[in-house]
Short mmCIF file of C-alpha atoms in Angstrom, two decimals:
data_model
loop_
_atom_site.label_atom_id
_atom_site.label_comp_id
_atom_site.label_asym_id
_atom_site.label_seq_id
_atom_site.Cartn_x
_atom_site.Cartn_y
_atom_site.Cartn_z
CA UNK A 118 61.73 210.55 150.98
CA UNK A 119 58.84 212.31 152.63
CA UNK A 120 60.28 215.78 153.07
CA UNK A 121 58.96 218.91 154.73
CA UNK A 122 55.28 218.07 154.14
CA UNK A 123 55.54 215.01 156.34
CA UNK A 124 57.44 216.92 159.03
CA UNK A 125 54.75 219.62 159.05
CA UNK A 126 52.04 216.98 159.28
CA UNK A 127 53.73 215.28 162.25
CA UNK A 128 54.28 218.58 164.05
CA UNK A 129 50.71 219.74 163.58
CA UNK A 130 48.75 216.49 164.04
CA UNK A 131 50.77 214.12 166.23
CA UNK A 132 49.21 215.32 169.50
CA UNK A 133 45.67 214.74 168.24
CA UNK A 134 46.60 211.39 166.73
CA UNK A 135 48.29 210.33 169.97
CA UNK A 136 45.07 211.10 171.82
CA UNK A 137 43.13 208.87 169.40
CA UNK A 138 45.74 206.11 169.78
CA UNK A 139 45.53 206.40 173.57
CA UNK A 140 41.76 206.13 173.55
CA UNK A 141 41.98 203.12 171.24
CA UNK A 142 44.58 201.31 173.34
CA UNK A 143 43.90 202.62 176.85
CA UNK A 144 47.64 202.68 177.56
CA UNK A 145 50.05 205.59 177.02
CA UNK A 146 53.03 203.44 176.04
CA UNK A 147 51.01 201.26 173.68
CA UNK A 148 49.52 204.42 172.14
CA UNK A 149 52.97 205.90 171.57
CA UNK A 150 54.16 202.66 169.97
CA UNK A 151 51.03 202.45 167.83
CA UNK A 152 51.39 206.03 166.61
CA UNK A 153 55.09 205.53 165.93
CA UNK A 154 54.35 202.47 163.80
CA UNK A 155 51.71 204.37 161.82
CA UNK A 156 53.97 207.40 161.31
CA UNK A 157 56.79 205.13 160.12
CA UNK A 158 54.38 203.52 157.66
CA UNK A 159 53.23 206.94 156.49
CA UNK A 160 56.78 208.24 156.08
CA UNK A 161 57.63 205.44 153.68
CA UNK A 162 54.40 205.94 151.71
CA UNK A 163 54.07 209.72 152.08
CA UNK A 164 54.20 210.59 148.36
CA UNK A 165 51.66 207.88 147.52
CA UNK A 166 49.10 208.84 150.18
CA UNK A 167 46.04 210.20 148.41
CA UNK A 168 43.56 212.50 150.07
CA UNK A 169 43.84 213.79 153.61
CA UNK A 170 46.84 212.34 155.46
CA UNK A 171 45.03 212.67 158.79
CA UNK A 172 42.21 210.42 157.57
CA UNK A 173 44.81 207.91 156.38
CA UNK A 174 46.51 208.05 159.79
CA UNK A 175 43.24 207.53 161.69
CA UNK A 176 42.35 204.54 159.54
CA UNK A 177 45.82 203.05 160.03
CA UNK A 178 45.57 203.61 163.81
CA UNK A 179 42.23 201.81 163.96
CA UNK A 180 43.47 198.92 161.82
CA UNK A 181 46.68 198.43 163.81
CA UNK A 182 44.84 198.77 167.13
CA UNK A 183 42.32 196.16 165.99
CA UNK A 184 45.14 193.81 165.04
CA UNK A 185 46.68 194.30 168.50
CA UNK A 186 43.33 193.52 170.17
CA UNK A 187 43.05 190.32 168.13
CA UNK A 188 46.59 189.32 169.07
CA UNK A 189 46.01 190.04 172.76
CA UNK A 190 42.73 188.13 172.73
CA UNK A 191 44.70 185.08 171.63
CA UNK A 192 47.59 185.74 174.00
CA UNK A 193 46.75 187.81 177.10
CA UNK A 194 49.59 189.60 178.80
CA UNK A 195 50.08 191.59 181.97
CA UNK A 196 52.15 194.76 181.62
CA UNK A 197 55.32 194.71 183.66
CA UNK A 198 54.98 196.76 186.79
CA UNK A 199 51.20 197.19 186.51
CA UNK A 200 50.71 196.46 190.20
CA UNK A 201 53.39 198.98 191.15
CA UNK A 202 51.87 201.62 188.87
CA UNK A 203 48.43 201.21 190.45
CA UNK A 204 49.84 201.48 193.97
CA UNK A 205 51.60 204.76 193.19
CA UNK A 206 48.64 206.56 191.59
CA UNK A 207 46.94 209.58 193.02
CA UNK A 208 43.46 208.53 194.07
CA UNK A 209 41.72 211.78 193.17
CA UNK A 210 38.23 211.79 191.75
CA UNK A 211 39.36 212.83 188.28
CA UNK A 212 41.90 210.03 188.05
CA UNK A 213 39.40 207.50 189.34
CA UNK A 214 36.78 208.54 186.81
CA UNK A 215 39.32 208.48 183.99
CA UNK A 216 40.40 204.96 184.92
CA UNK A 217 36.80 203.75 185.05
CA UNK A 218 36.06 205.29 181.65
CA UNK A 219 39.21 203.83 180.09
CA UNK A 220 38.38 200.44 181.55
CA UNK A 221 34.88 200.61 180.13
CA UNK A 222 36.30 201.59 176.72
CA UNK A 223 38.74 198.65 176.86
CA UNK A 224 35.83 196.29 177.47
CA UNK A 225 34.02 197.34 174.31
CA UNK A 226 34.45 195.21 171.19
CA UNK A 227 37.08 196.72 168.85
CA UNK A 228 34.67 198.14 166.25
CA UNK A 229 32.41 199.70 168.88
CA UNK A 230 35.40 201.19 170.69
CA UNK A 231 36.79 202.64 167.46
CA UNK A 232 33.39 204.09 166.50
CA UNK A 233 32.87 205.69 169.94
CA UNK A 234 36.44 207.05 170.11
CA UNK A 235 36.43 208.55 166.62
CA UNK A 236 32.83 209.76 166.65
CA UNK A 237 32.46 211.21 170.13
CA UNK A 238 35.91 211.59 171.64
CA UNK A 239 37.71 212.73 168.49
CA UNK A 240 34.51 214.55 167.38
CA UNK A 241 34.53 213.36 163.77
CA UNK A 242 31.43 213.41 161.60
CA UNK A 243 29.88 210.04 160.74
CA UNK A 244 31.17 210.00 157.15
CA UNK A 245 34.79 210.46 158.28
CA UNK A 246 34.45 207.69 160.86
CA UNK A 247 32.97 205.43 158.18
CA UNK A 248 35.94 206.20 155.95
CA UNK A 249 38.42 205.49 158.76
CA UNK A 250 36.74 202.20 159.65
CA UNK A 251 36.13 201.16 156.04
CA UNK A 252 32.40 200.63 156.56
CA UNK A 253 29.05 202.29 155.87
CA UNK A 254 27.69 205.25 157.81
CA UNK A 255 24.89 203.03 159.11
CA UNK A 256 27.43 200.60 160.53
CA UNK A 257 29.20 203.49 162.27
CA UNK A 258 25.93 204.69 163.77
CA UNK A 259 24.94 201.22 165.00
CA UNK A 260 28.41 200.49 166.44
CA UNK A 261 28.55 203.89 168.12
CA UNK A 262 25.02 203.48 169.51
CA UNK A 263 25.74 199.99 170.86
CA UNK A 264 29.03 201.20 172.31
CA UNK A 265 27.36 204.15 174.03
CA UNK A 266 24.63 201.88 175.40
CA UNK A 267 27.25 199.55 176.90
CA UNK A 268 29.15 202.51 178.34
CA UNK A 269 25.93 203.85 179.88
CA UNK A 270 25.29 200.45 181.49
CA UNK A 271 28.77 200.40 183.02
CA UNK A 272 29.26 204.09 183.79
CA UNK A 273 25.73 205.32 184.22
CA UNK A 274 23.92 207.89 182.09
CA UNK A 275 25.36 210.86 183.98
CA UNK A 276 28.89 210.16 182.64
CA UNK A 277 27.89 209.23 179.06
CA UNK A 278 26.16 211.59 176.67
CA UNK A 279 25.91 211.19 172.92
CA UNK A 280 26.51 214.89 172.27
CA UNK A 281 23.62 215.09 169.83
CA UNK A 282 23.65 213.83 166.27
CA UNK A 283 25.07 215.90 163.44
#
């Protein structure tokens, strides 16, 4: 059993982890499902998780999201009601920009998307992104750089900044 430590972790970090899951999937429902799967996995393994549980959760989110991308690449699907959802949206500038950005993120290869999301949108330092992705810091930097370059091509330089290197 996981106990109070797990409950505290979920209460304090689930909102931030849901944001990461959403940016990785581009879909609110898929993000909620992804986070739920990861939290279920963590609950079962809670006492055996070494180190920071948030780092473990981020790595699990990236791995499961990557597996979903691979599965979808082999078997594309259209969400039920997608046409209806688009028709009912508010067409404000903020919503339009958000949809364009999410679409551009969805078009990135999985490793580039994960690097950009964790590095710039979740504001993690390079070494933590490398740990979450299970790769070197150089690989994180190159994936993030390539991802940002592709986003700049699609979105234009005014919407994409690298936030400076730390």
